[in-house]
């Protein structure tokens, strides 16, 4: 009798867990979410593909300038160094510009669609994903520029909190093997930091979709507190993501660097002094390909994984006030974020209470 009751209770528990896991869109795995949001991946691939083509054209121009400098100055290392630094800085600057002014809207729109899929399992009929995502960004933030500013504020706050966490951990560095563990955690947190701020942005979008009467800044500060509350589940996802990112980046870089270096060696075989320059250009080319492929294909998958893990970890949680006060004491960036939320709420309240002048 007791055994039957226990079996029945276990079965009921299993059904409850299964229902909870399938509530909304949480039953969707990371790869299912990727498949459901393929238009965003295609858009990223197209944009980064154009960037790679432009970068290769620029590198070809740099090679031509290198040949010209070699003819004029001989084996002068200073001239080569200037061209190398120019090539790298222009490509890196172009990548940052691309991500700031072109891709950020796509990224936040992608997060908006993922949040909707996690919440309801579907998106409204009759709308393309990218159009729906952009509409959500404008409704929730007003513009992509506002979303970018909020994202940077979140990034700075989370970075300081992570540093504080590591400083607390270093107090136990006297324990054998603790330094190695702290080093691994530092590497995981450093890489995962690029995706945690996007997970917090997903919380802002969720609150706006739920028609919560709070400002973007208030949602952002609460989202950071919830991240600190649910770090264990997020860290588990981040660990797997970081391992995959490192493996992918190293393998991809070698796949491109080795043949590029071989080609540069063949080209410079009969031209003394050219090998170093072409070798550097080959490494820059391999770096461009690696970064473009990673950010076009790997980054959106990791972002989806982090957003899903974050949303699942904070389900049913409310920001803990004691933890919020602790974070206000250890992070000046979080304090600014929190104060920005207070200022925005005060401004909104002032607008609501301001009397309306009726013309006579």
Short mmCIF file of C-alpha atoms in Angstrom, two decimals:
data_model
loop_
_atom_site.label_atom_id
_atom_site.label_comp_id
_atom_site.label_asym_id
_atom_site.label_seq_id
_atom_site.Cartn_x
_atom_site.Cartn_y
_atom_site.Cartn_z
CA UNK A 1 0.00 0.00 0.00
CA UNK A 2 2.73 2.45 1.06
CA UNK A 3 4.81 1.47 -1.98
CA UNK A 4 1.85 2.18 -4.31
CA UNK A 5 1.32 5.61 -2.71
CA UNK A 6 5.02 6.40 -3.14
CA UNK A 7 4.95 5.33 -6.81
CA UNK A 8 1.84 7.44 -7.40
CA UNK A 9 3.48 10.46 -5.72
CA UNK A 10 6.61 10.02 -7.86
CA UNK A 11 4.48 9.84 -10.99
CA UNK A 12 2.58 12.99 -10.00
CA UNK A 13 5.89 14.77 -9.33
CA UNK A 14 7.20 13.69 -12.75
CA UNK A 15 4.06 15.03 -14.48
CA UNK A 16 4.31 18.36 -12.61
CA UNK A 17 7.98 18.76 -13.57
CA UNK A 18 7.19 17.89 -17.19
CA UNK A 19 4.35 20.42 -17.29
CA UNK A 20 6.58 23.11 -15.77
CA UNK A 21 9.36 22.42 -18.26
CA UNK A 22 6.91 22.73 -21.15
CA UNK A 23 5.16 25.80 -19.77
CA UNK A 24 5.26 28.59 -22.38
CA UNK A 25 8.18 27.86 -24.66
CA UNK A 26 10.64 26.48 -22.10
CA UNK A 27 10.11 23.06 -23.65
CA UNK A 28 11.98 24.38 -26.71
CA UNK A 29 15.63 23.33 -26.70
CA UNK A 30 18.44 25.64 -27.77
CA UNK A 31 18.68 24.04 -31.20
CA UNK A 32 14.91 24.24 -31.69
CA UNK A 33 15.08 27.94 -30.89
CA UNK A 34 17.93 28.28 -33.38
CA UNK A 35 15.86 26.53 -36.06
CA UNK A 36 12.82 28.69 -35.24
CA UNK A 37 14.89 31.89 -35.63
CA UNK A 38 16.97 31.02 -38.70
CA UNK A 39 16.18 34.32 -40.51
CA UNK A 40 18.33 36.16 -37.95
CA UNK A 41 21.23 33.77 -38.52
CA UNK A 42 20.94 34.25 -42.28
CA UNK A 43 20.92 38.03 -41.79
CA UNK A 44 24.06 37.86 -39.64
CA UNK A 45 25.82 35.58 -42.12
CA UNK A 46 25.01 37.98 -44.97
CA UNK A 47 26.24 41.05 -43.04
CA UNK A 48 29.45 39.42 -41.82
CA UNK A 49 30.01 37.94 -45.29
CA UNK A 50 29.99 41.44 -46.77
CA UNK A 51 32.36 42.55 -44.03
CA UNK A 52 34.80 39.72 -44.84
CA UNK A 53 34.74 40.62 -48.54
CA UNK A 54 35.46 44.27 -47.71
CA UNK A 55 38.23 43.21 -45.29
CA UNK A 56 39.85 40.97 -47.92
CA UNK A 57 39.79 43.81 -50.45
CA UNK A 58 41.42 46.07 -47.87
CA UNK A 59 44.07 43.44 -47.11
CA UNK A 60 44.80 43.14 -50.83
CA UNK A 61 45.35 46.90 -50.93
CA UNK A 62 47.65 46.61 -47.90
CA UNK A 63 49.66 43.92 -49.67
CA UNK A 64 50.05 46.24 -52.66
CA UNK A 65 51.21 49.04 -50.35
CA UNK A 66 53.63 46.60 -48.72
CA UNK A 67 55.20 45.75 -52.09
CA UNK A 68 55.47 49.46 -52.88
CA UNK A 69 57.14 50.26 -49.54
CA UNK A 70 59.52 47.36 -50.04
CA UNK A 71 60.59 48.78 -53.39
CA UNK A 72 61.03 52.30 -51.96
CA UNK A 73 62.53 51.67 -48.51
CA UNK A 74 64.00 48.21 -48.91
CA UNK A 75 63.76 46.16 -45.72
CA UNK A 76 62.84 49.08 -43.46
CA UNK A 77 60.93 47.52 -40.54
CA UNK A 78 59.32 50.83 -39.48
CA UNK A 79 57.38 51.10 -42.75
CA UNK A 80 56.15 47.52 -42.41
CA UNK A 81 55.12 48.12 -38.79
CA UNK A 82 53.03 51.16 -39.75
CA UNK A 83 51.23 49.22 -42.49
CA UNK A 84 50.60 46.27 -40.15
CA UNK A 85 49.14 48.45 -37.41
CA UNK A 86 47.05 50.35 -39.94
CA UNK A 87 45.65 47.13 -41.41
CA UNK A 88 44.69 45.69 -38.04
CA UNK A 89 43.27 48.92 -36.59
CA UNK A 90 41.12 49.69 -39.66
CA UNK A 91 39.66 46.18 -39.75
CA UNK A 92 39.01 46.14 -36.00
CA UNK A 93 37.46 49.62 -36.14
CA UNK A 94 35.25 48.57 -39.05
CA UNK A 95 34.09 45.52 -37.11
CA UNK A 96 33.18 47.63 -34.07
CA UNK A 97 31.30 50.13 -36.25
CA UNK A 98 29.42 47.30 -37.96
CA UNK A 99 28.33 45.78 -34.65
CA UNK A 100 27.41 49.13 -33.11
CA UNK A 101 25.35 50.69 -35.90
CA UNK A 102 24.24 47.79 -38.11
CA UNK A 103 24.05 44.54 -36.15
CA UNK A 104 22.85 45.70 -32.76
CA UNK A 105 19.27 46.17 -33.95
CA UNK A 106 19.36 42.66 -35.44
CA UNK A 107 20.74 41.22 -32.19
CA UNK A 108 18.15 42.82 -29.92
CA UNK A 109 15.37 41.96 -32.38
CA UNK A 110 16.57 38.34 -32.26
CA UNK A 111 16.44 38.40 -28.44
CA UNK A 112 12.89 39.80 -28.61
CA UNK A 113 11.73 36.90 -30.79
CA UNK A 114 13.47 34.34 -28.54
CA UNK A 115 11.74 35.84 -25.47
CA UNK A 116 8.36 35.59 -27.21
CA UNK A 117 9.04 31.96 -28.18
CA UNK A 118 10.11 31.11 -24.62
CA UNK A 119 7.00 32.77 -23.23
CA UNK A 120 4.31 31.55 -25.63
CA UNK A 121 5.99 29.05 -27.95
CA UNK A 122 5.07 31.09 -31.02
CA UNK A 123 5.14 34.57 -32.54
CA UNK A 124 2.14 36.50 -33.94
CA UNK A 125 0.87 35.35 -37.31
CA UNK A 126 1.30 37.47 -40.42
CA UNK A 127 4.61 39.04 -39.45
CA UNK A 128 8.13 38.19 -40.50
CA UNK A 129 10.50 37.48 -37.62
CA UNK A 130 12.88 40.33 -38.35
CA UNK A 131 10.04 42.85 -38.82
CA UNK A 132 8.40 41.65 -35.59
CA UNK A 133 11.72 41.81 -33.71
CA UNK A 134 12.44 45.37 -34.87
CA UNK A 135 8.93 46.42 -33.91
CA UNK A 136 9.48 44.99 -30.42
CA UNK A 137 12.78 46.89 -30.06
CA UNK A 138 11.06 50.19 -30.94
CA UNK A 139 8.16 49.49 -28.58
CA UNK A 140 10.34 48.41 -25.66
CA UNK A 141 13.29 50.78 -25.97
CA UNK A 142 12.20 53.52 -28.37
CA UNK A 143 15.27 52.97 -30.54
CA UNK A 144 18.28 50.70 -30.92
CA UNK A 145 20.51 53.51 -29.57
CA UNK A 146 18.67 53.49 -26.23
CA UNK A 147 18.97 49.69 -26.11
CA UNK A 148 22.70 49.99 -26.81
CA UNK A 149 23.21 52.52 -23.97
CA UNK A 150 21.25 50.32 -21.53
CA UNK A 151 23.22 47.28 -22.68
CA UNK A 152 26.55 49.03 -22.01
CA UNK A 153 25.38 50.10 -18.53
CA UNK A 154 24.39 46.50 -17.75
CA UNK A 155 27.71 45.23 -19.12
CA UNK A 156 29.70 47.56 -16.85
CA UNK A 157 27.64 46.65 -13.77
CA UNK A 158 27.89 42.89 -14.35
CA UNK A 159 31.63 43.16 -15.01
CA UNK A 160 32.22 44.87 -11.66
CA UNK A 161 30.05 42.33 -9.85
CA UNK A 162 31.98 39.46 -11.41
CA UNK A 163 35.28 41.05 -10.37
CA UNK A 164 33.97 41.40 -6.84
CA UNK A 165 32.96 37.72 -6.84
CA UNK A 166 36.45 36.70 -7.96
CA UNK A 167 38.05 38.92 -5.31
CA UNK A 168 35.96 37.14 -2.67
CA UNK A 169 37.10 33.81 -4.12
CA UNK A 170 40.75 34.84 -4.03
CA UNK A 171 40.50 35.07 -0.22
CA UNK A 172 40.61 31.26 -0.32
CA UNK A 173 43.62 31.10 -2.67
CA UNK A 174 45.70 29.53 0.12
CA UNK A 175 43.70 26.31 -0.36
CA UNK A 176 45.65 23.85 -2.60
CA UNK A 177 44.35 24.01 -6.18
CA UNK A 178 42.14 27.04 -5.48
CA UNK A 179 44.19 29.31 -7.77
CA UNK A 180 43.59 26.99 -10.72
CA UNK A 181 39.85 26.95 -10.04
CA UNK A 182 39.77 30.75 -9.72
CA UNK A 183 41.68 31.04 -13.02
CA UNK A 184 39.16 28.81 -14.79
CA UNK A 185 36.24 30.76 -13.30
CA UNK A 186 37.87 34.01 -14.41
CA UNK A 187 38.18 32.73 -17.99
CA UNK A 188 34.55 31.54 -17.99
CA UNK A 189 33.23 34.81 -16.57
CA UNK A 190 35.31 36.93 -18.96
CA UNK A 191 33.89 35.22 -22.04
CA UNK A 192 30.36 34.78 -20.69
CA UNK A 193 30.21 38.50 -19.83
CA UNK A 194 29.60 39.20 -23.53
CA UNK A 195 26.32 37.26 -23.34
CA UNK A 196 25.02 37.93 -19.81
CA UNK A 197 24.16 41.57 -20.57
CA UNK A 198 22.05 40.31 -23.48
CA UNK A 199 20.29 37.90 -21.11
CA UNK A 200 19.43 40.84 -18.83
CA UNK A 201 18.15 42.74 -21.88
CA UNK A 202 15.80 39.79 -22.43
CA UNK A 203 14.39 40.43 -18.93
CA UNK A 204 13.67 44.06 -19.87
CA UNK A 205 11.84 42.89 -22.99
CA UNK A 206 9.88 40.33 -20.96
CA UNK A 207 8.78 42.97 -18.43
CA UNK A 208 7.70 45.33 -21.21
CA UNK A 209 5.74 42.58 -22.94
CA UNK A 210 3.97 41.90 -19.64
CA UNK A 211 2.91 45.59 -19.59
CA UNK A 212 4.74 46.27 -16.33
CA UNK A 213 4.60 49.88 -15.21
CA UNK A 214 8.34 50.37 -14.74
CA UNK A 215 11.11 52.10 -16.65
CA UNK A 216 13.73 50.35 -18.76
CA UNK A 217 16.40 51.31 -16.19
CA UNK A 218 14.41 49.83 -13.30
CA UNK A 219 13.97 46.57 -15.22
CA UNK A 220 17.70 46.57 -16.03
CA UNK A 221 18.79 46.95 -12.39
CA UNK A 222 16.31 44.27 -11.27
CA UNK A 223 17.56 42.01 -14.05
CA UNK A 224 21.15 42.34 -12.79
CA UNK A 225 20.04 41.45 -9.25
CA UNK A 226 18.20 38.39 -10.59
CA UNK A 227 21.36 37.36 -12.45
CA UNK A 228 23.31 37.52 -9.17
CA UNK A 229 20.57 35.44 -7.50
CA UNK A 230 20.54 32.72 -10.15
CA UNK A 231 24.23 32.58 -11.10
CA UNK A 232 24.58 28.84 -10.50
CA UNK A 233 22.31 27.74 -13.33
CA UNK A 234 23.70 30.40 -15.65
CA UNK A 235 27.31 29.47 -14.82
CA UNK A 236 26.61 25.87 -15.84
CA UNK A 237 25.44 27.01 -19.28
CA UNK A 238 28.30 29.51 -19.54
CA UNK A 239 30.90 26.81 -18.81
CA UNK A 240 29.76 24.67 -21.73
CA UNK A 241 29.47 27.71 -23.99
CA UNK A 242 32.98 28.96 -23.16
CA UNK A 243 34.52 25.53 -23.79
CA UNK A 244 32.78 25.38 -27.17
CA UNK A 245 33.84 28.93 -28.08
CA UNK A 246 37.52 28.28 -27.28
CA UNK A 247 37.56 25.00 -29.20
CA UNK A 248 35.79 26.50 -32.21
CA UNK A 249 37.99 29.62 -32.32
CA UNK A 250 41.28 27.70 -32.07
CA UNK A 251 40.34 25.10 -34.69
CA UNK A 252 38.88 27.68 -37.10
CA UNK A 253 41.90 29.98 -36.76
CA UNK A 254 44.31 27.10 -37.51
CA UNK A 255 42.20 25.96 -40.48
CA UNK A 256 42.61 29.40 -42.08
CA UNK A 257 46.04 30.42 -40.73
CA UNK A 258 48.02 27.38 -41.92
CA UNK A 259 47.09 27.58 -45.63
CA UNK A 260 47.34 31.41 -45.59
CA UNK A 261 50.85 31.20 -44.10
CA UNK A 262 51.80 28.61 -46.71
CA UNK A 263 50.58 30.85 -49.53
CA UNK A 264 52.44 33.86 -48.10
CA UNK A 265 55.63 31.80 -47.89
CA UNK A 266 55.33 30.76 -51.54
CA UNK A 267 54.71 34.36 -52.67
CA UNK A 268 57.66 35.78 -50.71
CA UNK A 269 60.12 32.99 -51.51
CA UNK A 270 62.08 35.12 -54.03
CA UNK A 271 61.60 38.49 -52.29
CA UNK A 272 63.75 39.03 -49.18
CA UNK A 273 62.02 40.92 -46.37
CA UNK A 274 58.49 40.32 -47.68
CA UNK A 275 57.86 37.12 -45.72
CA UNK A 276 57.30 38.85 -42.36
CA UNK A 277 54.84 41.32 -43.83
CA UNK A 278 52.82 38.71 -45.74
CA UNK A 279 52.92 36.40 -42.72
CA UNK A 280 51.31 39.11 -40.62
CA UNK A 281 48.70 39.78 -43.30
CA UNK A 282 47.97 36.02 -43.39
CA UNK A 283 47.40 35.99 -39.62
CA UNK A 284 45.13 39.05 -39.86
CA UNK A 285 43.17 37.33 -42.64
CA UNK A 286 42.77 34.17 -40.54
CA UNK A 287 41.67 36.31 -37.60
CA UNK A 288 39.07 38.11 -39.75
CA UNK A 289 37.60 34.82 -41.00
CA UNK A 290 37.57 33.30 -37.50
CA UNK A 291 35.89 36.30 -35.89
CA UNK A 292 33.34 36.67 -38.70
CA UNK A 293 32.31 33.00 -38.61
CA UNK A 294 32.19 32.96 -34.80
CA UNK A 295 30.06 36.08 -34.56
CA UNK A 296 27.79 35.10 -37.43
CA UNK A 297 27.10 31.50 -36.33
CA UNK A 298 28.38 30.80 -32.81
CA UNK A 299 27.44 34.03 -31.00
CA UNK A 300 23.68 33.84 -31.75
CA UNK A 301 23.58 30.20 -30.59
CA UNK A 302 25.39 31.05 -27.34
CA UNK A 303 23.13 34.08 -26.87
CA UNK A 304 20.05 31.87 -27.22
CA UNK A 305 21.50 29.38 -24.72
CA UNK A 306 22.29 32.11 -22.18
CA UNK A 307 18.90 33.84 -22.59
CA UNK A 308 17.08 30.51 -22.19
CA UNK A 309 19.13 29.54 -19.13
CA UNK A 310 18.64 32.98 -17.56
CA UNK A 311 14.89 33.04 -18.20
CA UNK A 312 14.46 29.54 -16.78
CA UNK A 313 16.60 30.35 -13.73
CA UNK A 314 14.67 33.52 -12.80
CA UNK A 315 11.17 32.12 -13.35
CA UNK A 316 9.14 32.82 -10.22
CA UNK A 317 11.92 34.89 -8.60
CA UNK A 318 11.65 38.43 -7.32
CA UNK A 319 14.75 40.65 -6.90
CA UNK A 320 16.13 40.18 -3.37
CA UNK A 321 16.39 43.54 -1.61
CA UNK A 322 19.27 42.45 0.67
CA UNK A 323 21.31 41.34 -2.33
CA UNK A 324 20.44 44.56 -4.14
CA UNK A 325 21.82 46.59 -1.22
CA UNK A 326 24.98 44.49 -1.22
CA UNK A 327 25.50 45.05 -4.93
CA UNK A 328 24.96 48.78 -4.48
CA UNK A 329 27.85 48.75 -2.03
CA UNK A 330 30.31 46.79 -4.20
CA UNK A 331 29.61 48.12 -7.71
CA UNK A 332 29.63 51.79 -8.65
CA UNK A 333 28.34 50.89 -12.14
CA UNK A 334 25.35 49.05 -10.65
CA UNK A 335 24.73 51.98 -8.32
CA UNK A 336 24.61 54.33 -11.34
CA UNK A 337 22.22 51.93 -13.10
CA UNK A 338 20.01 51.80 -10.01
CA UNK A 339 20.04 55.59 -9.58
CA UNK A 340 19.22 56.03 -13.27
CA UNK A 341 16.15 53.88 -12.67
CA UNK A 342 15.12 56.02 -9.69
CA UNK A 343 15.59 59.21 -11.72
CA UNK A 344 13.55 57.82 -14.63
CA UNK A 345 10.75 56.74 -12.27
CA UNK A 346 10.71 60.17 -10.62
CA UNK A 347 10.58 61.83 -14.06
CA UNK A 348 7.72 59.57 -15.16
CA UNK A 349 5.79 60.31 -11.94
CA UNK A 350 6.31 64.05 -12.44
CA UNK A 351 4.90 63.85 -15.97
CA UNK A 352 1.86 61.92 -14.73
CA UNK A 353 1.08 64.39 -11.90
CA UNK A 354 1.71 67.55 -13.92
CA UNK A 355 -1.62 69.41 -14.39
CA UNK A 356 -2.89 69.80 -17.92
CA UNK A 357 -3.49 73.40 -18.95
CA UNK A 358 -6.89 73.87 -20.59
CA UNK A 359 -7.03 76.78 -23.08
CA UNK A 360 -9.58 79.44 -22.21
#
